mmCIF file of C-alpha atoms and ligand atoms in Angstrom:
data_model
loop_
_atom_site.group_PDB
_atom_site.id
_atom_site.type_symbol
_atom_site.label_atom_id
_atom_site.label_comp_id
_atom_site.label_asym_id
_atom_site.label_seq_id
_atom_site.Cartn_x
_atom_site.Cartn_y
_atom_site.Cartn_z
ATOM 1 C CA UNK A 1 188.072 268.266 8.204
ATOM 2 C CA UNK A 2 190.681 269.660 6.017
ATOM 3 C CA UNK A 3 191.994 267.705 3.134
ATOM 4 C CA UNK A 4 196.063 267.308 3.177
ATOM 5 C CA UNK A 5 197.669 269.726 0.440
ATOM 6 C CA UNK A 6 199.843 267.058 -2.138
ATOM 7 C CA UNK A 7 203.028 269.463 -3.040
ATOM 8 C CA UNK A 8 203.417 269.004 -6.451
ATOM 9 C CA UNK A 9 206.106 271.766 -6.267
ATOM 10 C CA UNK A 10 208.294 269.792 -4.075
ATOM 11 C CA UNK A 11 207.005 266.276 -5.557
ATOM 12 C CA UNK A 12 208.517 267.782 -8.551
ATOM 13 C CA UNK A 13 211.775 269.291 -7.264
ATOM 14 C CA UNK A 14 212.607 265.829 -5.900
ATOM 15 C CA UNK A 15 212.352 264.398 -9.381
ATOM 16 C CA UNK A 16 214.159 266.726 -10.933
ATOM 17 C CA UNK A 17 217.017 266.420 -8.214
ATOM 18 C CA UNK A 18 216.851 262.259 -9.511
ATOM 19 C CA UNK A 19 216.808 263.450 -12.865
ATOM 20 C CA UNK A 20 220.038 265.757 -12.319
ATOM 21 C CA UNK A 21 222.030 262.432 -11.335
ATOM 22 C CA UNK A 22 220.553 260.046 -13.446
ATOM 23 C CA UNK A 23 221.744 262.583 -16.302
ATOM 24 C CA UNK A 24 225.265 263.255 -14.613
ATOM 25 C CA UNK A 25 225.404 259.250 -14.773
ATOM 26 C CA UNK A 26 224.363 259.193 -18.392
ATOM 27 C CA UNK A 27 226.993 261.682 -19.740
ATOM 28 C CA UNK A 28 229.656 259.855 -17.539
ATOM 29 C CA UNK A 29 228.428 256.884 -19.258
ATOM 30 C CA UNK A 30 227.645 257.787 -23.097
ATOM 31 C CA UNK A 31 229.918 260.305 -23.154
ATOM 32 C CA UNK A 32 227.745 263.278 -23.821
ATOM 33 C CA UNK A 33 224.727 264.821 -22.629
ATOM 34 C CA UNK A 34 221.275 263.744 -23.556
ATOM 35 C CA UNK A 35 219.360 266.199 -25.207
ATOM 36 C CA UNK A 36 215.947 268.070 -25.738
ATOM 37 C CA UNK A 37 215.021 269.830 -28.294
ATOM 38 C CA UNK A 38 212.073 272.523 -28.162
ATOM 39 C CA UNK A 39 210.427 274.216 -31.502
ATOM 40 C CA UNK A 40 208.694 276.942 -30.896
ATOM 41 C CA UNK A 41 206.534 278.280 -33.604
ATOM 42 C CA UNK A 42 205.201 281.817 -33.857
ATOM 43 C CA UNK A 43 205.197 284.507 -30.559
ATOM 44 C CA UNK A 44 202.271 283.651 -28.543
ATOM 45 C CA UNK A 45 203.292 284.721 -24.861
ATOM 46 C CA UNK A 46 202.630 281.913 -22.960
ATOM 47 C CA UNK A 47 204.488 279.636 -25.215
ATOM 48 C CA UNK A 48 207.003 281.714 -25.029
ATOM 49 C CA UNK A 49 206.961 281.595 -21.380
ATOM 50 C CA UNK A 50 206.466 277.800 -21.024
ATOM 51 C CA UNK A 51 209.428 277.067 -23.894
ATOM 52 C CA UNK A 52 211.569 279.660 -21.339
ATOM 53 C CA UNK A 53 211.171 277.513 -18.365
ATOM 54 C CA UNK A 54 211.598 274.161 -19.969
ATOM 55 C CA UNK A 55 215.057 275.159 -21.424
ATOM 56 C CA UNK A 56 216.093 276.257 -17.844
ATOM 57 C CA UNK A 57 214.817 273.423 -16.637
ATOM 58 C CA UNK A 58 216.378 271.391 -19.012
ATOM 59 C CA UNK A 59 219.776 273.185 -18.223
ATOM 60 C CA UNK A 60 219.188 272.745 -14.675
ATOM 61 C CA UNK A 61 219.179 268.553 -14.869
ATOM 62 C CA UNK A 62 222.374 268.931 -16.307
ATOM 63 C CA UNK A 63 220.708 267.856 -20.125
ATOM 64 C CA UNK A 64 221.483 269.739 -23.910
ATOM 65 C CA UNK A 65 218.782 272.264 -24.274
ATOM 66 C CA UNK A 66 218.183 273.418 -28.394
ATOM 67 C CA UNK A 67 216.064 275.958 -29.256
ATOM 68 C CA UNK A 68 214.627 276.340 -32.408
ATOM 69 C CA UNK A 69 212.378 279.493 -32.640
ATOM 70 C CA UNK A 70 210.667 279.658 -36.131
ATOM 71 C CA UNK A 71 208.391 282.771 -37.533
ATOM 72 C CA UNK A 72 204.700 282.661 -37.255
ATOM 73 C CA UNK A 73 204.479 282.505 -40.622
ATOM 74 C CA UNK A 74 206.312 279.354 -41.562
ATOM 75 C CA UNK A 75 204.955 276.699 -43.702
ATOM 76 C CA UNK A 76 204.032 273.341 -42.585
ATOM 77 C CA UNK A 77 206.769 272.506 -44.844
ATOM 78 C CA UNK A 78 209.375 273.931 -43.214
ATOM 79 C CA UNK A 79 208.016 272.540 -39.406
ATOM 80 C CA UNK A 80 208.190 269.282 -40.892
ATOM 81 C CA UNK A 81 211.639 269.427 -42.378
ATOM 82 C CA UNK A 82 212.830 271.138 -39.098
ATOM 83 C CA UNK A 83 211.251 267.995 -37.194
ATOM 84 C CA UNK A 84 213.082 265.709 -39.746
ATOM 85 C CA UNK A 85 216.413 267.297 -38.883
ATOM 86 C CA UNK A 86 216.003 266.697 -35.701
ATOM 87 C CA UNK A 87 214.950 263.476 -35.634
ATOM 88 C CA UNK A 88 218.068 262.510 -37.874
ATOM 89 C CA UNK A 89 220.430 264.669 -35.349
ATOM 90 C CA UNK A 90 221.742 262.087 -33.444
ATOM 91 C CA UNK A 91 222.694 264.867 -30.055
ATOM 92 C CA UNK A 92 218.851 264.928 -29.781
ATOM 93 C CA UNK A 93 216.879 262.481 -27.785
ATOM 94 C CA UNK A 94 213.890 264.242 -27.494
ATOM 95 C CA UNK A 95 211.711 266.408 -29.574
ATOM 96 C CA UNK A 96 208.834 268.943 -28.483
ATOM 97 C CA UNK A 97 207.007 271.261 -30.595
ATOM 98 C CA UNK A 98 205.257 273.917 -28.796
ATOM 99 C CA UNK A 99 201.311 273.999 -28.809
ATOM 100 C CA UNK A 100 199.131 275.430 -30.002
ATOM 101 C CA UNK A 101 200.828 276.278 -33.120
ATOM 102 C CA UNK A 102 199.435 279.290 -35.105
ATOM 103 C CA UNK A 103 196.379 278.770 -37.231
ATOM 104 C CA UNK A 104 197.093 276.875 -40.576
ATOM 105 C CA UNK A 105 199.614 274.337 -39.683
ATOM 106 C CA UNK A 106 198.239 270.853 -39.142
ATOM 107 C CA UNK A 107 199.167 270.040 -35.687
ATOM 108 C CA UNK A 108 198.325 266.364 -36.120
ATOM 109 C CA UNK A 109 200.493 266.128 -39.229
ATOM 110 C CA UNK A 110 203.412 267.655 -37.485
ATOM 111 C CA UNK A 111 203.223 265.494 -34.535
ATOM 112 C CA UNK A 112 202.917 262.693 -36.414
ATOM 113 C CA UNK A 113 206.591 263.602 -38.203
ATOM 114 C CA UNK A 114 208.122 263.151 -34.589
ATOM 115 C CA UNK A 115 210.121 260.068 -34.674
ATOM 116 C CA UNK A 116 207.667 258.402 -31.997
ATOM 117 C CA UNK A 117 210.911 257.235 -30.063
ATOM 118 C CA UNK A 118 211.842 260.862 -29.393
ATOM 119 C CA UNK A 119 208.298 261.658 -28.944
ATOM 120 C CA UNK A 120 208.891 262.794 -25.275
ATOM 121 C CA UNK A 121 205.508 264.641 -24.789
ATOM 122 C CA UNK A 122 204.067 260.866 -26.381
ATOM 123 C CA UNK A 123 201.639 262.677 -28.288
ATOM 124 C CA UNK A 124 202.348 260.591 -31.348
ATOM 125 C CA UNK A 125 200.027 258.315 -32.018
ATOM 126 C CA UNK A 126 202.344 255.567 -32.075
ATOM 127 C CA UNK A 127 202.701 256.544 -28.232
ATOM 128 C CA UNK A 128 199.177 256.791 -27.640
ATOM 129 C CA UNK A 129 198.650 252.840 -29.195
ATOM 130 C CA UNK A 130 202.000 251.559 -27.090
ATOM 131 C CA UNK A 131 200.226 252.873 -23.928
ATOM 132 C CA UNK A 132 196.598 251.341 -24.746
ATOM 133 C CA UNK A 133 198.105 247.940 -25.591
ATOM 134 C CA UNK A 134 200.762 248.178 -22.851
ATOM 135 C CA UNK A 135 203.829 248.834 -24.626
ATOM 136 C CA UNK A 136 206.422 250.676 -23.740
ATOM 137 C CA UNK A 137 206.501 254.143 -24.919
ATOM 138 C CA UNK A 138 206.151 257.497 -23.703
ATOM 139 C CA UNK A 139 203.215 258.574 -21.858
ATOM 140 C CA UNK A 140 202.246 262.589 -22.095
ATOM 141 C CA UNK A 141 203.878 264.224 -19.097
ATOM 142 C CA UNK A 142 200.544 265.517 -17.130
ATOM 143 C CA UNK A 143 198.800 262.400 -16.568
ATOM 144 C CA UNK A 144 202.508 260.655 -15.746
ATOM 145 C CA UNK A 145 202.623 263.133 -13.188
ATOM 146 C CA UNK A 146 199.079 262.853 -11.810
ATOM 147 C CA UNK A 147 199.672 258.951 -11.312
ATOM 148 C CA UNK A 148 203.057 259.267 -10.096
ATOM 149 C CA UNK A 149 201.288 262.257 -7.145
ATOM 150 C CA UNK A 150 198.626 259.531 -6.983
ATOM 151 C CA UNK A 151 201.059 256.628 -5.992
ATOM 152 C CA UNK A 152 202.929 258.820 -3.858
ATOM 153 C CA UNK A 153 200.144 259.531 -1.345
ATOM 154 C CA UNK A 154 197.886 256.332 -2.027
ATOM 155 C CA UNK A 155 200.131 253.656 -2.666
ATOM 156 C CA UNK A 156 198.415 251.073 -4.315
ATOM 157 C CA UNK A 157 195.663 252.007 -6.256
ATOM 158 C CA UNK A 158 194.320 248.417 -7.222
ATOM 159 C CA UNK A 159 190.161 248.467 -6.635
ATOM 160 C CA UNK A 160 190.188 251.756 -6.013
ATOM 161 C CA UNK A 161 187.108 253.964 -7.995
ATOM 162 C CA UNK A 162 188.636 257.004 -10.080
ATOM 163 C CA UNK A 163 186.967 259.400 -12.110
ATOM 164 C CA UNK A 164 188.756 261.359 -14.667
ATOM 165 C CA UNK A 165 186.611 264.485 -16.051
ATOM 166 C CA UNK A 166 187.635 265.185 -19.164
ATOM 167 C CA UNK A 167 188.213 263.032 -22.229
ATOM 168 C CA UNK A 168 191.202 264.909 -24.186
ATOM 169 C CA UNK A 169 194.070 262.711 -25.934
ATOM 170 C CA UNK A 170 196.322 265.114 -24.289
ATOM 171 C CA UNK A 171 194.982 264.362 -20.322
ATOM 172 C CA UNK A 172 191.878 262.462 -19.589
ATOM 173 C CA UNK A 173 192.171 259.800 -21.992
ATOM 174 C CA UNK A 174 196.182 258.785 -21.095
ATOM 175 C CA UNK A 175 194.922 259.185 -17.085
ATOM 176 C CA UNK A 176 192.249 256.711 -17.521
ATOM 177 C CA UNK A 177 194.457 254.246 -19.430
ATOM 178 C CA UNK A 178 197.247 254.992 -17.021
ATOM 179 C CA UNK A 179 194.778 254.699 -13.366
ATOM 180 C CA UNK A 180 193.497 251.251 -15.438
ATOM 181 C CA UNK A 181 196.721 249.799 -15.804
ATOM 182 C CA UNK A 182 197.208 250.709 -12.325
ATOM 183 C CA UNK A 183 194.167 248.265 -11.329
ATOM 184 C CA UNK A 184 192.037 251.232 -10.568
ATOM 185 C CA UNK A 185 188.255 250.731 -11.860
ATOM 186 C CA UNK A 186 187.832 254.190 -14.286
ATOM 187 C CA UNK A 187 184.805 256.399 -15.209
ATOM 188 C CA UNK A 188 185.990 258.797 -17.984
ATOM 189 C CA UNK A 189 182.924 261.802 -17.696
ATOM 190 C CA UNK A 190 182.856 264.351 -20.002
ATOM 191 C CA UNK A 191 180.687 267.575 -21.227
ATOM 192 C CA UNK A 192 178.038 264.972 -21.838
ATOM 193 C CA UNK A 193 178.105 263.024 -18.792
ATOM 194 C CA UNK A 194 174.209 262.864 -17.058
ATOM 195 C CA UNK A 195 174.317 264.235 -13.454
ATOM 196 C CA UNK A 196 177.903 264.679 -13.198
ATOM 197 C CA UNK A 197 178.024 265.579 -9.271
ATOM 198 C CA UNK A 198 176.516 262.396 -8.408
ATOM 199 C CA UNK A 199 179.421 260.070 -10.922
ATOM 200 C CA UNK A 200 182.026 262.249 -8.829
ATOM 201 C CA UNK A 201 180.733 261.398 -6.013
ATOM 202 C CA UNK A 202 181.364 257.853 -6.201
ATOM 203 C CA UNK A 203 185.105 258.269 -6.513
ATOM 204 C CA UNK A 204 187.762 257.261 -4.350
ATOM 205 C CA UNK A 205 190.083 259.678 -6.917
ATOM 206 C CA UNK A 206 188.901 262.374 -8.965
ATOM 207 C CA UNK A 207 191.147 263.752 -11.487
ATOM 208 C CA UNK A 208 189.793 267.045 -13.202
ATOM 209 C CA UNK A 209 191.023 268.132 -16.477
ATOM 210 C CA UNK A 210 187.908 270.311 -18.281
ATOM 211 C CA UNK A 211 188.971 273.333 -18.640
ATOM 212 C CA UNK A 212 186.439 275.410 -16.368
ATOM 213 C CA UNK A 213 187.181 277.462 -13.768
ATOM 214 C CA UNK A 214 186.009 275.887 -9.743
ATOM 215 C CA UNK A 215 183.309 273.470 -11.653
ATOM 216 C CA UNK A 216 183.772 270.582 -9.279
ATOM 217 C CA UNK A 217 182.384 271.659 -6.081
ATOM 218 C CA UNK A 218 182.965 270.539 -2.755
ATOM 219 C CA UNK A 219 179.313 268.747 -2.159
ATOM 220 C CA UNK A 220 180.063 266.509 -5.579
ATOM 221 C CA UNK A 221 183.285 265.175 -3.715
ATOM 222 C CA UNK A 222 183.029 261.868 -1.860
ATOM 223 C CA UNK A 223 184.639 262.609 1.866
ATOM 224 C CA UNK A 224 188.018 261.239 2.362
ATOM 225 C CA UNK A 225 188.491 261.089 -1.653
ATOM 226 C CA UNK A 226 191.762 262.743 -3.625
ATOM 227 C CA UNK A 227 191.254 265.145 -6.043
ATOM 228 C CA UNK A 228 194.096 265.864 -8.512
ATOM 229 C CA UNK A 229 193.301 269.454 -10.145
ATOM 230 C CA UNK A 230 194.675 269.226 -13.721
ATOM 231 C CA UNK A 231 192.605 272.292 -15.091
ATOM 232 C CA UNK A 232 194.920 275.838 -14.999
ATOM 233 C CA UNK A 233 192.572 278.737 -15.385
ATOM 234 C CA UNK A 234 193.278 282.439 -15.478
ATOM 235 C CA UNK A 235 190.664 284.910 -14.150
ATOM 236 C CA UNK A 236 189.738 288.131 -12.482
ATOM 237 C CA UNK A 237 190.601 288.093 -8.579
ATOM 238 C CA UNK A 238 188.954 290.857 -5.867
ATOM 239 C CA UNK A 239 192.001 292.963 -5.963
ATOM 240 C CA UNK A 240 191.778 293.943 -9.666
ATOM 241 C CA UNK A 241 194.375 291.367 -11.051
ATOM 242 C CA UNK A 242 193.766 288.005 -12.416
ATOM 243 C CA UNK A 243 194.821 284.843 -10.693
ATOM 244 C CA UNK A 244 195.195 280.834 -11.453
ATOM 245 C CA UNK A 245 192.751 278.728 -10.059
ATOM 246 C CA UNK A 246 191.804 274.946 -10.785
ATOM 247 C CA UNK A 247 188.843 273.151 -12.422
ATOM 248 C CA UNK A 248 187.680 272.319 -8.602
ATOM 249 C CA UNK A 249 186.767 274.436 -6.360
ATOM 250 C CA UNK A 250 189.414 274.322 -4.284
ATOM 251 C CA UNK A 251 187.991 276.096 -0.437
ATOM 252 C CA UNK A 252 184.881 273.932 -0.654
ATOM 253 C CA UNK A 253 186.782 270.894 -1.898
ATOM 254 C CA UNK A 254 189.215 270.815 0.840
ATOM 255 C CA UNK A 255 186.460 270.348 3.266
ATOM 256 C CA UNK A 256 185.460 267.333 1.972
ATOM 257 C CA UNK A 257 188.282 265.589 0.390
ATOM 258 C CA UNK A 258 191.129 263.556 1.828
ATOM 259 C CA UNK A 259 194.005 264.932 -0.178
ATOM 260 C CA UNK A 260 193.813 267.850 -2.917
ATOM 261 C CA UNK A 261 196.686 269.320 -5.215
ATOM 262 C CA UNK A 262 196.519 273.227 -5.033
ATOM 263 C CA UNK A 263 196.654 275.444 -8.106
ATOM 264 C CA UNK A 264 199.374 276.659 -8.744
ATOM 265 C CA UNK A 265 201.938 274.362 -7.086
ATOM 266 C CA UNK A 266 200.015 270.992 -7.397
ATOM 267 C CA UNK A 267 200.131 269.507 -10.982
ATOM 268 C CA UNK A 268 202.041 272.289 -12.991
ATOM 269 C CA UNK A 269 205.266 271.331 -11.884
ATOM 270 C CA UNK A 270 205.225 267.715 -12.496
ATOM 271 C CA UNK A 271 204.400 268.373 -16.172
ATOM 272 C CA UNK A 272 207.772 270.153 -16.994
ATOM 273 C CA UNK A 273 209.532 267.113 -14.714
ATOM 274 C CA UNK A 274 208.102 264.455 -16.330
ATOM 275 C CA UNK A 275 209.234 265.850 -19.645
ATOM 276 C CA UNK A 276 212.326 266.092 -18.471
ATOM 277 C CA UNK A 277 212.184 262.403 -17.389
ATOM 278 C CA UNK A 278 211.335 261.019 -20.510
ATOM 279 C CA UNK A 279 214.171 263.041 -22.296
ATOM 280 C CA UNK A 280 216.301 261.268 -20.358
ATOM 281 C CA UNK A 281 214.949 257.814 -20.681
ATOM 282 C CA UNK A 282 214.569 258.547 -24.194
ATOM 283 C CA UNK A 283 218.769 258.940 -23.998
ATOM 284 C CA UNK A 284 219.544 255.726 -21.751
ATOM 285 C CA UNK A 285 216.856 253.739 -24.272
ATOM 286 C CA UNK A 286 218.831 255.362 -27.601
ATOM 287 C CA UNK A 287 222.286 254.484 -26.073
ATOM 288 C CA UNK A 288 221.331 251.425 -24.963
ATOM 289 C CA UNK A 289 222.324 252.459 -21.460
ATOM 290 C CA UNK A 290 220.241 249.975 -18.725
ATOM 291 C CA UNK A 291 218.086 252.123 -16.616
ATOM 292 C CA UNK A 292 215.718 251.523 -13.878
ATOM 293 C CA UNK A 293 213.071 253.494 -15.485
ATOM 294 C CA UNK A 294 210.472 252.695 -12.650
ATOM 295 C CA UNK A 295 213.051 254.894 -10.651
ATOM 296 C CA UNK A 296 212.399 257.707 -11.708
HETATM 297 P P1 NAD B 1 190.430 270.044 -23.524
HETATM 298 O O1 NAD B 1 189.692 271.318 -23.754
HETATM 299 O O2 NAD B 1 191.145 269.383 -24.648
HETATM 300 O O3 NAD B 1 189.430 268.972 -22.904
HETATM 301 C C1 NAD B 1 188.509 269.321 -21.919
HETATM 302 C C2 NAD B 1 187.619 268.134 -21.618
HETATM 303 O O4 NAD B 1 186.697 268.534 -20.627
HETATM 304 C C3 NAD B 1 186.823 267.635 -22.809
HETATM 305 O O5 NAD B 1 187.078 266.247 -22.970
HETATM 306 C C4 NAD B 1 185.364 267.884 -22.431
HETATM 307 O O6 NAD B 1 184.518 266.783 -22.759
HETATM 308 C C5 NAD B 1 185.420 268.042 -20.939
HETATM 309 N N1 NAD B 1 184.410 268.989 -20.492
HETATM 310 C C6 NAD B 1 184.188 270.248 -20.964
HETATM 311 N N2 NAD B 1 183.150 270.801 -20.311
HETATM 312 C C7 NAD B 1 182.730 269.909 -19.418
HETATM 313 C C8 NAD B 1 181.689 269.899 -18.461
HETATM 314 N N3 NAD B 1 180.886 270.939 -18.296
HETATM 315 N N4 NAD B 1 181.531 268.801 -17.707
HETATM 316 C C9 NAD B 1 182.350 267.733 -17.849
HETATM 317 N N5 NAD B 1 183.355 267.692 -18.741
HETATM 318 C C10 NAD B 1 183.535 268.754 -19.518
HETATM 319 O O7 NAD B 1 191.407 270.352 -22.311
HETATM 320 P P2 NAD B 1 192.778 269.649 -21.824
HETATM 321 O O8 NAD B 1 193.861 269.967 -22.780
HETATM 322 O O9 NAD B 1 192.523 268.233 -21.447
HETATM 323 O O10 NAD B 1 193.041 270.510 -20.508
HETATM 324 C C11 NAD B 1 192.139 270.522 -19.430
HETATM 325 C C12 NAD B 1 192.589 271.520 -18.399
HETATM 326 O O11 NAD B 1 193.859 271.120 -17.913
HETATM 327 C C13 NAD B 1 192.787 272.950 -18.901
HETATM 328 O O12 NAD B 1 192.463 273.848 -17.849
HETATM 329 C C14 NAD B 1 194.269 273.031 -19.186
HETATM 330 O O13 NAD B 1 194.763 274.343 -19.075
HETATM 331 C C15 NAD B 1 194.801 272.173 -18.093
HETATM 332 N N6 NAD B 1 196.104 271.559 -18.382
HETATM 333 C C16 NAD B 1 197.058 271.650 -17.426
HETATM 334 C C17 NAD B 1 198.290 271.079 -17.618
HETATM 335 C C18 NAD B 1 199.306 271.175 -16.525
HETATM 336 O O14 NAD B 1 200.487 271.097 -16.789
HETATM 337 N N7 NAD B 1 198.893 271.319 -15.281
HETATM 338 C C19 NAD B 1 198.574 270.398 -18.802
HETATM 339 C C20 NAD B 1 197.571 270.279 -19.759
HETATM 340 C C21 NAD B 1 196.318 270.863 -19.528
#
């Protein structure tokens, strides 16, 4: 059997097409466009690249994009007073600063100067206690888009096992608070997780986020199960140049599982959507503009 590919890429493109009106509604509405603001610190390339595409992205819903490209030598001092700025600039609705940043400035420090209600990557740790105890924040944009991917091809995910591999604040810890509220029952595994294969193979949903090229291998997947392949890893293909894979291996996999999200074109795309999403709830909630958030 061969598993049913979940199209993140057009998962995403539909979202972004709800986004677009929902934000053509909110400037008709408040009057001006809700905005994101990205900081970019330093020249690393893929930042670089990834700042690129959300600003065109952000362009593309019909949303503010600001830049703010700073030297790779600025002090912590001047991130934070750029982040103050922005929280005080009433145009901007959401802030993102680029990581990594380069070595010496505290990213925890720096996060934790985002106002946490324009915290739109919810990274803050205000965000991250809202979302244990149920509040209403904002989630980080990966695992949002995992669940929403998740809902969209299971449904209801009530008794259903997941395991999440991978324990980061960024991924694996939001997705197993996020598959919990969702009435799933969770198993968070990690680098120190006894006989991994056999906890994955209990799972009705396995979400990978490690970090390691093709770890999770076809025979550790339970048959009929979805896989959601968070991990993005670079390395050398037979032809000489380097491709993406995932953290599963994805020809073996497919055998086996139910439903599997390719890499590229699976979970990538929904990160940069999502963001976009909370920017834009992150306007309606600032305006005090009623939303159906669940909508989108
Ligand atoms: P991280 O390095 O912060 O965390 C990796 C986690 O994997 C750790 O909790 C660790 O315990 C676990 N781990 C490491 N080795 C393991 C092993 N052998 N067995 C089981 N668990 C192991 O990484 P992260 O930021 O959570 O990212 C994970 C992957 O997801 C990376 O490939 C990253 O590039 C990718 N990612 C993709 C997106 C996206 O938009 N698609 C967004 C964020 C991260």
């Amino acid at each position: 059997m061969s598993a049913a590919l979940i199209d993140g890429k057009a998962f995403a493109e539909g979202l972004r097409q709800k986004i677009a009106k929902f934000a053509g509604e909110f400037e008709a509405k408040a009057g001006r466009k809700a905005g994101l603001a990205v900081v970019l610190v330093g020249e690393d390339p893929a930042s670089q690249v990834y700042v690129r595409s959300k600003g065109k992205a952000t362009l593309a819903a019909g949303m503010n994009s600001l830049e703010y490209k700073m030297p790779a030598d600025s002090t912590e001092e001047a991130l934070i007073a750029k982040v103050k700025e922005l929280n005080a600039d009433p145009a901007v609705d959401g802030i993102l600063v680029q990581l990594p940043l380069p070595k010496g400035l505290d990213e925890q420090a720096v996060i934790s100067t985002i106002d946490p209600d324009k915290d739109v990557d919810g990274f803050h740790i205000i965000n991250a206690g809202r979302l244990s105890v149920g509040q209403k924040g904002f989630v980080p944009c990966t695992p949002l888009g995992c669940l929403m991917l998740l809902k969209d091809r299971l449904g209801d995910l009530s008794g259903k096992d997941a395991v999440v591999i991978g324990r980061s604040n960024i991924v694996g810890k939001p997705m197993a608070q996020l598959l919990t509220d969702a009435n799933a029952t969770v198993t968070i595994a990690h680098s120190r997780t006894a006989n991994l294969p056999e906890v994955v193979k209990r799972a009705d949903i396995v979400v990978a986020a490690v970090g390691r090229p093709e770890m999770v291998k076809g025979d550790w997947i339970k048959p009929g199960a979805t896989v959601i392949d968070v991990g993005i890893n670079r390395v050398d293909g037979e032809d000489g140049k380097t491709k993406l894979v995932g953290d599963v291996d994805f020809d073996s996999a497919r055998e086996v599982a139910g439903a599997i999200t390719p890499v590229p074109g699976g979970v990538g795309p929904m990160t940069i959507a999502v963001l976009l999403r909370n920017a834009l709830v992150s306007a309606y909630r600032r305006e005090n503009i009623a939303l159906d958030e669940d909508a989108l």
